[in-house]
Amino acid sequence: MANLPTHRPRRNRKSEVIRDMVQETRLTTHDFIYPVFLIEGQNQLVEVASMPGINRFSADRLIDEIGQCVELGIKAFAPFPSINDGLKDRLAKESANPDGLYLRTVADIKRQFPEVVMMTDVAMDPYSSDGHDGVVDPESGEILNDATLEILGQMALAQARAGADIIGPSDMMDGRVAWIREVLDRNAFSHVSIMSYTAKYASAFYGPFRDALDSAPKKGDKKSYQMNPANRREALRELALDEQEGADMVMVKPALSYLDVIHDVKTHTNLPVTAYNVSGEYAMVKAAARNGWLDGERTMLEVLLSIKRAGADAILTYFAKEAAAVLRRG
């Protein structure tokens, strides 16, 4: 008997009631920001082949989708537009067009659902004929940081005028948070928040997203501005700068392969921390589930729990609607 354990952690696992009582991490629909894809046209709903269960919506169908999500308890959305090639140019002028697809739809959603939070994306790539997040020097191919800032500021201002609650600069240009904050404040939008993509990595997990929006770079890659996946400490440098420049929330993207970075950021800031459970992470779970290799529902919840357990206060995830339905079932 002397060799038997005194401390028995299994006592806290012996029944469902006790397991629920001592559960450390919980998911709710309040944790989710739902990224949605927007396309031109009327009554359009087109599935993204590489993201089973995820669709591209025309504005009218997106309104219906948001209504369904609100019924499930989801109240925050991040729309991303697929822009016709004829509207793209090297300076992304369409991004500030108040009558364009994106800004018009954001305004319509806020009119019909004033209670929802709209997080808008600030980056040139959906509107750029080059497919990059910044201005491309036509001779050298270099991404011009400072020339991009003015465009990002005007884009953010146009989104605020359309009704955006949170501006999400995803471009990874140096100094863009301070620039956008100054532009917003100078134009009486000091109430609009900035959720900075603080640590956005040059990841292989973005492929399905670029399929959905046809926004891949025409030449080169994004490694000169997105972060090296091998780097961890660099995220804390970016965090310090974003805090100094006036970010209200910070983000790590992707999430699942960067749980250590989420944890690091969480332990080094008092700002809310978000994480983006990106398209490739979603697609892997869905593909394995369709082949019967994984229990898709359980895996989905485990993935989301792991992201929250690592330190995320909110999660951008394509699982949002499906997870909300599961949580409602209890």
Short mmCIF file of C-alpha atoms in Angstrom, two decimals:
data_model
loop_
_atom_site.label_atom_id
_atom_site.label_comp_id
_atom_site.label_asym_id
_atom_site.label_seq_id
_atom_site.Cartn_x
_atom_site.Cartn_y
_atom_site.Cartn_z
CA MET A 1 0.00 0.00 0.00
CA ALA A 2 2.92 2.37 0.64
CA ASN A 3 3.66 2.43 -3.09
CA LEU A 4 0.15 3.41 -4.16
CA PRO A 5 -0.36 7.03 -5.30
CA THR A 6 -1.59 9.64 -2.85
CA HIS A 7 -2.32 12.20 -5.54
CA ARG A 8 -4.91 10.97 -8.03
CA PRO A 9 -5.74 13.52 -10.79
CA ARG A 10 -8.23 11.03 -12.20
CA ARG A 11 -10.61 11.92 -9.38
CA ASN A 12 -11.29 15.16 -11.28
CA ARG A 13 -12.16 13.16 -14.42
CA LYS A 14 -14.44 10.51 -12.97
CA SER A 15 -17.77 11.95 -14.15
CA GLU A 16 -19.04 14.26 -16.84
CA VAL A 17 -20.32 16.73 -14.26
CA ILE A 18 -16.93 16.95 -12.53
CA ARG A 19 -15.09 17.18 -15.86
CA ASP A 20 -17.31 20.10 -16.85
CA MET A 21 -16.87 21.70 -13.46
CA VAL A 22 -13.07 21.82 -13.68
CA GLN A 23 -12.81 22.53 -17.42
CA GLU A 24 -10.23 25.29 -17.94
CA THR A 25 -11.04 26.45 -21.48
CA ARG A 26 -14.48 26.99 -22.98
CA LEU A 27 -15.65 27.92 -26.44
CA THR A 28 -18.64 30.16 -27.05
CA THR A 29 -19.98 31.91 -30.12
CA HIS A 30 -18.62 35.15 -28.63
CA ASP A 31 -15.13 33.82 -29.45
CA PHE A 32 -15.74 33.73 -33.21
CA ILE A 33 -15.19 36.17 -36.03
CA TYR A 34 -16.51 34.65 -39.24
CA PRO A 35 -14.52 35.37 -42.44
CA VAL A 36 -16.84 35.43 -45.47
CA PHE A 37 -16.18 35.73 -49.21
CA LEU A 38 -17.96 38.29 -51.37
CA ILE A 39 -18.42 38.17 -55.17
CA GLU A 40 -20.19 40.27 -57.78
CA GLY A 41 -23.64 39.42 -59.10
CA GLN A 42 -27.09 38.57 -57.84
CA ASN A 43 -28.27 35.38 -56.15
CA GLN A 44 -24.79 33.87 -56.41
CA LEU A 45 -23.56 31.13 -54.09
CA VAL A 46 -20.41 29.37 -55.32
CA GLU A 47 -18.62 26.78 -53.22
CA VAL A 48 -14.86 27.14 -52.82
CA ALA A 49 -13.60 23.78 -54.14
CA SER A 50 -10.62 23.68 -51.79
CA MET A 51 -12.76 24.62 -48.76
CA PRO A 52 -15.69 22.20 -48.54
CA GLY A 53 -18.73 23.85 -46.98
CA ILE A 54 -17.49 27.39 -47.59
CA ASN A 55 -19.09 29.55 -50.27
CA ARG A 56 -18.54 32.80 -52.09
CA PHE A 57 -21.66 34.97 -51.81
CA SER A 58 -23.11 37.78 -53.86
CA ALA A 59 -24.13 40.67 -51.63
CA ASP A 60 -27.79 39.63 -51.42
CA ARG A 61 -26.93 36.05 -50.46
CA LEU A 62 -24.33 37.25 -47.96
CA ILE A 63 -27.05 39.22 -46.17
CA ASP A 64 -29.02 35.97 -45.84
CA GLU A 65 -25.93 34.13 -44.55
CA ILE A 66 -25.27 36.76 -41.93
CA GLY A 67 -28.88 36.58 -40.81
CA GLN A 68 -28.52 32.82 -40.26
CA CYS A 69 -25.28 33.32 -38.35
CA VAL A 70 -26.80 35.97 -36.11
CA GLU A 71 -29.53 33.49 -35.20
CA LEU A 72 -26.75 31.09 -34.11
CA GLY A 73 -25.16 33.77 -31.95
CA ILE A 74 -22.32 34.90 -34.24
CA LYS A 75 -22.06 38.68 -34.15
CA ALA A 76 -18.68 39.47 -35.79
CA PHE A 77 -17.82 39.11 -39.48
CA ALA A 78 -14.78 39.73 -41.67
CA PRO A 79 -15.71 39.99 -45.37
CA PHE A 80 -13.11 39.54 -48.12
CA PRO A 81 -13.93 40.56 -51.70
CA SER A 82 -13.23 38.90 -55.04
CA ILE A 83 -12.83 41.87 -57.38
CA ASN A 84 -13.20 41.67 -61.17
CA ASP A 85 -9.83 41.92 -62.92
CA GLY A 86 -11.05 44.89 -64.95
CA LEU A 87 -11.29 46.94 -61.74
CA LYS A 88 -7.76 46.17 -60.57
CA ASP A 89 -4.77 48.43 -61.06
CA ARG A 90 -1.31 48.79 -59.56
CA LEU A 91 -2.50 51.41 -57.02
CA ALA A 92 -5.68 49.57 -55.94
CA LYS A 93 -7.91 52.58 -56.59
CA GLU A 94 -11.09 50.48 -56.40
CA SER A 95 -10.40 49.86 -52.70
CA ALA A 96 -11.64 53.38 -51.82
CA ASN A 97 -14.64 53.44 -54.17
CA PRO A 98 -17.74 53.94 -51.97
CA ASP A 99 -19.94 52.53 -54.72
CA GLY A 100 -17.76 49.47 -55.23
CA LEU A 101 -18.74 45.94 -54.25
CA TYR A 102 -16.92 45.83 -50.92
CA LEU A 103 -17.79 49.17 -49.36
CA ARG A 104 -21.36 49.09 -50.64
CA THR A 105 -21.88 45.65 -49.09
CA VAL A 106 -20.32 46.61 -45.75
CA ALA A 107 -22.67 49.59 -45.58
CA ASP A 108 -25.70 47.43 -46.47
CA ILE A 109 -24.85 44.87 -43.79
CA LYS A 110 -24.50 47.55 -41.13
CA ARG A 111 -27.85 49.05 -42.13
CA GLN A 112 -29.63 45.72 -41.88
CA PHE A 113 -27.72 44.37 -38.88
CA PRO A 114 -26.57 47.39 -36.87
CA GLU A 115 -25.72 45.18 -33.90
CA VAL A 116 -23.09 43.10 -35.71
CA VAL A 117 -19.40 43.98 -35.74
CA MET A 118 -17.83 44.38 -39.16
CA MET A 119 -14.08 43.84 -39.33
CA THR A 120 -12.73 45.02 -42.66
CA ASP A 121 -9.51 44.02 -44.40
CA VAL A 122 -6.91 46.65 -45.27
CA ALA A 123 -4.49 45.35 -47.89
CA MET A 124 -4.01 46.05 -51.56
CA ASP A 125 -3.95 42.49 -52.88
CA PRO A 126 -7.70 42.03 -53.66
CA TYR A 127 -7.62 45.23 -55.74
CA SER A 128 -4.08 45.12 -57.11
CA SER A 129 -3.27 44.06 -60.64
CA ASP A 130 0.04 42.79 -59.21
CA GLY A 131 -1.64 40.71 -56.49
CA HIS A 132 0.61 42.08 -53.75
CA ASP A 133 -0.27 43.77 -50.46
CA GLY A 134 1.76 46.83 -51.38
CA VAL A 135 2.76 49.00 -54.33
CA VAL A 136 5.13 47.16 -56.65
CA ASP A 137 7.99 49.09 -58.25
CA PRO A 138 7.48 48.35 -61.97
CA GLU A 139 11.22 48.22 -62.65
CA SER A 140 12.73 46.44 -59.65
CA GLY A 141 9.68 44.47 -58.47
CA GLU A 142 10.32 45.75 -54.93
CA ILE A 143 7.32 46.23 -52.64
CA LEU A 144 7.40 49.93 -51.75
CA ASN A 145 6.59 50.30 -48.08
CA ASP A 146 6.10 54.06 -47.68
CA ALA A 147 4.26 54.52 -50.97
CA THR A 148 1.80 51.87 -49.78
CA LEU A 149 0.95 53.63 -46.52
CA GLU A 150 -1.00 56.45 -48.13
CA ILE A 151 -3.13 53.95 -50.07
CA LEU A 152 -3.79 51.92 -46.92
CA GLY A 153 -4.82 55.08 -45.06
CA GLN A 154 -7.35 56.04 -47.72
CA MET A 155 -8.65 52.46 -47.85
CA ALA A 156 -9.13 52.41 -44.07
CA LEU A 157 -10.87 55.79 -44.13
CA ALA A 158 -13.27 54.62 -46.84
CA GLN A 159 -14.06 51.50 -44.82
CA ALA A 160 -14.72 53.55 -41.69
CA ARG A 161 -17.10 55.77 -43.67
CA ALA A 162 -18.92 52.62 -44.86
CA GLY A 163 -19.50 51.56 -41.26
CA ALA A 164 -16.55 49.36 -40.34
CA ASP A 165 -16.22 48.80 -36.60
CA ILE A 166 -12.74 47.28 -36.70
CA ILE A 167 -10.06 47.94 -39.29
CA GLY A 168 -7.80 44.95 -39.93
CA PRO A 169 -4.54 45.91 -41.66
CA SER A 170 -3.21 42.60 -43.02
CA ASP A 171 -0.50 44.01 -45.30
CA MET A 172 2.50 43.84 -42.92
CA MET A 173 3.95 47.16 -44.07
CA ASP A 174 6.12 48.91 -41.48
CA GLY A 175 4.37 51.79 -39.74
CA ARG A 176 0.90 51.15 -41.11
CA VAL A 177 -0.87 51.06 -37.73
CA ALA A 178 0.35 54.56 -36.80
CA TRP A 179 -0.48 55.86 -40.27
CA ILE A 180 -4.01 54.44 -40.26
CA ARG A 181 -4.64 55.62 -36.68
CA GLU A 182 -3.65 59.17 -37.61
CA VAL A 183 -5.85 59.17 -40.72
CA LEU A 184 -8.86 57.84 -38.81
CA ASP A 185 -8.44 60.23 -35.90
CA ARG A 186 -7.94 63.25 -38.18
CA ASN A 187 -11.23 62.42 -39.93
CA ALA A 188 -13.35 61.98 -36.78
CA PHE A 189 -13.17 58.18 -36.69
CA SER A 190 -11.33 57.88 -33.39
CA HIS A 191 -13.99 55.37 -32.28
CA VAL A 192 -13.01 52.85 -35.00
CA SER A 193 -10.72 50.12 -33.70
CA ILE A 194 -7.58 48.70 -35.30
CA MET A 195 -6.94 44.97 -35.06
CA SER A 196 -3.43 44.68 -36.39
CA TYR A 197 -2.18 41.54 -38.09
CA THR A 198 0.84 41.71 -35.78
CA ALA A 199 2.51 38.43 -36.65
CA LYS A 200 1.44 37.35 -40.11
CA TYR A 201 3.67 34.64 -41.48
CA ALA A 202 4.55 33.80 -45.09
CA SER A 203 2.67 30.55 -44.76
CA ALA A 204 1.83 27.66 -47.08
CA PHE A 205 -1.59 27.47 -45.39
CA TYR A 206 -3.09 30.38 -47.36
CA GLY A 207 -3.57 28.49 -50.63
CA PRO A 208 -7.35 27.90 -50.48
CA PHE A 209 -7.97 31.55 -49.53
CA ARG A 210 -6.12 32.72 -52.63
CA ASP A 211 -8.16 30.26 -54.70
CA ALA A 212 -11.34 31.76 -53.29
CA LEU A 213 -10.40 35.33 -54.18
CA ASP A 214 -8.00 34.83 -57.09
CA SER A 215 -5.56 37.09 -55.26
CA ALA A 216 -2.22 35.33 -55.59
CA PRO A 217 0.76 37.49 -56.60
CA LYS A 218 1.31 37.65 -60.34
CA LYS A 219 5.09 37.58 -59.79
CA GLY A 220 7.27 36.71 -56.84
CA ASP A 221 6.04 35.99 -53.32
CA LYS A 222 5.25 37.82 -50.10
CA LYS A 223 8.35 36.89 -48.13
CA SER A 224 9.79 40.41 -48.13
CA TYR A 225 6.91 41.64 -45.94
CA GLN A 226 5.26 38.62 -44.32
CA MET A 227 7.25 36.96 -41.55
CA ASN A 228 9.57 33.97 -41.77
CA PRO A 229 7.83 30.90 -40.27
CA ALA A 230 11.11 30.03 -38.54
CA ASN A 231 11.00 33.19 -36.39
CA ARG A 232 9.38 33.41 -32.98
CA ARG A 233 11.04 36.33 -31.16
CA GLU A 234 10.40 38.62 -34.14
CA ALA A 235 6.69 38.49 -33.32
CA LEU A 236 7.39 40.28 -30.03
CA ARG A 237 9.22 43.06 -31.87
CA GLU A 238 6.20 43.51 -34.14
CA LEU A 239 3.94 43.43 -31.07
CA ALA A 240 5.90 46.19 -29.34
CA LEU A 241 5.67 48.40 -32.44
CA ASP A 242 1.93 47.80 -32.90
CA GLU A 243 1.26 48.68 -29.25
CA GLN A 244 3.35 51.84 -29.60
CA GLU A 245 1.55 52.82 -32.81
CA GLY A 246 -1.92 52.53 -31.30
CA ALA A 247 -3.33 49.07 -32.11
CA ASP A 248 -6.40 48.15 -30.08
CA MET A 249 -6.09 44.40 -30.68
CA VAL A 250 -3.35 42.21 -32.12
CA MET A 251 -3.47 39.07 -34.22
CA VAL A 252 -1.36 36.01 -35.01
CA LYS A 253 -1.87 34.39 -38.41
CA PRO A 254 -1.96 31.43 -39.03
CA ALA A 255 -3.08 29.96 -35.73
CA LEU A 256 -2.70 26.21 -35.52
CA SER A 257 0.99 25.96 -36.48
CA TYR A 258 1.80 29.07 -34.41
CA LEU A 259 0.30 28.25 -31.02
CA ASP A 260 3.66 29.05 -29.42
CA VAL A 261 3.56 32.52 -30.95
CA ILE A 262 -0.01 33.07 -29.74
CA HIS A 263 1.14 32.14 -26.24
CA ASP A 264 4.17 34.44 -26.43
CA VAL A 265 2.09 37.38 -27.62
CA LYS A 266 -0.54 36.76 -24.94
CA THR A 267 2.06 36.79 -22.16
CA HIS A 268 3.67 40.01 -23.41
CA THR A 269 0.61 42.26 -23.89
CA ASN A 270 -2.48 43.47 -22.10
CA LEU A 271 -4.24 44.01 -25.43
CA PRO A 272 -6.80 41.48 -26.65
CA VAL A 273 -5.14 38.77 -28.75
CA THR A 274 -6.85 37.22 -31.76
CA ALA A 275 -5.76 34.39 -34.01
CA TYR A 276 -6.70 33.49 -37.58
CA ASN A 277 -7.52 29.81 -38.12
CA VAL A 278 -6.73 30.05 -41.82
CA SER A 279 -8.09 28.39 -44.95
CA GLY A 280 -5.45 25.65 -45.20
CA GLU A 281 -6.00 24.62 -41.59
CA TYR A 282 -9.73 24.40 -42.28
CA ALA A 283 -9.21 22.48 -45.54
CA MET A 284 -6.98 19.84 -43.92
CA VAL A 285 -9.61 18.96 -41.33
CA LYS A 286 -12.38 18.87 -43.92
CA ALA A 287 -10.39 16.71 -46.35
CA ALA A 288 -9.46 14.20 -43.67
CA ALA A 289 -13.04 14.08 -42.39
CA ARG A 290 -14.44 13.50 -45.89
CA ASN A 291 -12.08 10.55 -46.26
CA GLY A 292 -13.16 9.11 -42.93
CA TRP A 293 -9.72 9.57 -41.40
CA LEU A 294 -10.89 11.91 -38.64
CA ASP A 295 -14.08 12.71 -36.77
CA GLY A 296 -14.56 16.14 -38.33
CA GLU A 297 -16.74 17.62 -35.63
CA ARG A 298 -14.54 16.55 -32.72
CA THR A 299 -11.40 17.62 -34.55
CA MET A 300 -12.89 21.02 -35.34
CA LEU A 301 -13.69 21.66 -31.68
CA GLU A 302 -10.28 20.41 -30.55
CA VAL A 303 -8.55 22.74 -33.00
CA LEU A 304 -10.56 25.73 -31.81
CA LEU A 305 -10.02 24.83 -28.15
CA SER A 306 -6.27 24.57 -28.72
CA ILE A 307 -6.17 28.06 -30.22
CA LYS A 308 -8.11 29.53 -27.33
CA ARG A 309 -6.08 27.56 -24.78
CA ALA A 310 -2.88 28.99 -26.25
CA GLY A 311 -4.15 32.49 -25.42
CA ALA A 312 -6.47 33.75 -28.16
CA ASP A 313 -9.33 35.91 -26.91
CA ALA A 314 -11.08 35.69 -30.29
CA ILE A 315 -10.65 33.44 -33.31
CA LEU A 316 -11.22 34.20 -36.97
CA THR A 317 -12.33 30.84 -38.29
CA TYR A 318 -14.19 29.35 -41.24
CA PHE A 319 -15.57 26.84 -38.75
CA ALA A 320 -17.55 29.60 -37.00
CA LYS A 321 -21.01 28.77 -38.34
CA GLU A 322 -20.58 25.00 -38.01
CA ALA A 323 -19.08 25.31 -34.52
CA ALA A 324 -21.87 27.64 -33.41
CA ALA A 325 -24.45 25.06 -34.49
CA VAL A 326 -22.61 22.34 -32.52
CA LEU A 327 -22.37 24.54 -29.43
CA ARG A 328 -26.08 25.32 -29.65
CA ARG A 329 -26.80 21.57 -29.65
CA GLY A 330 -24.75 21.37 -26.46
#
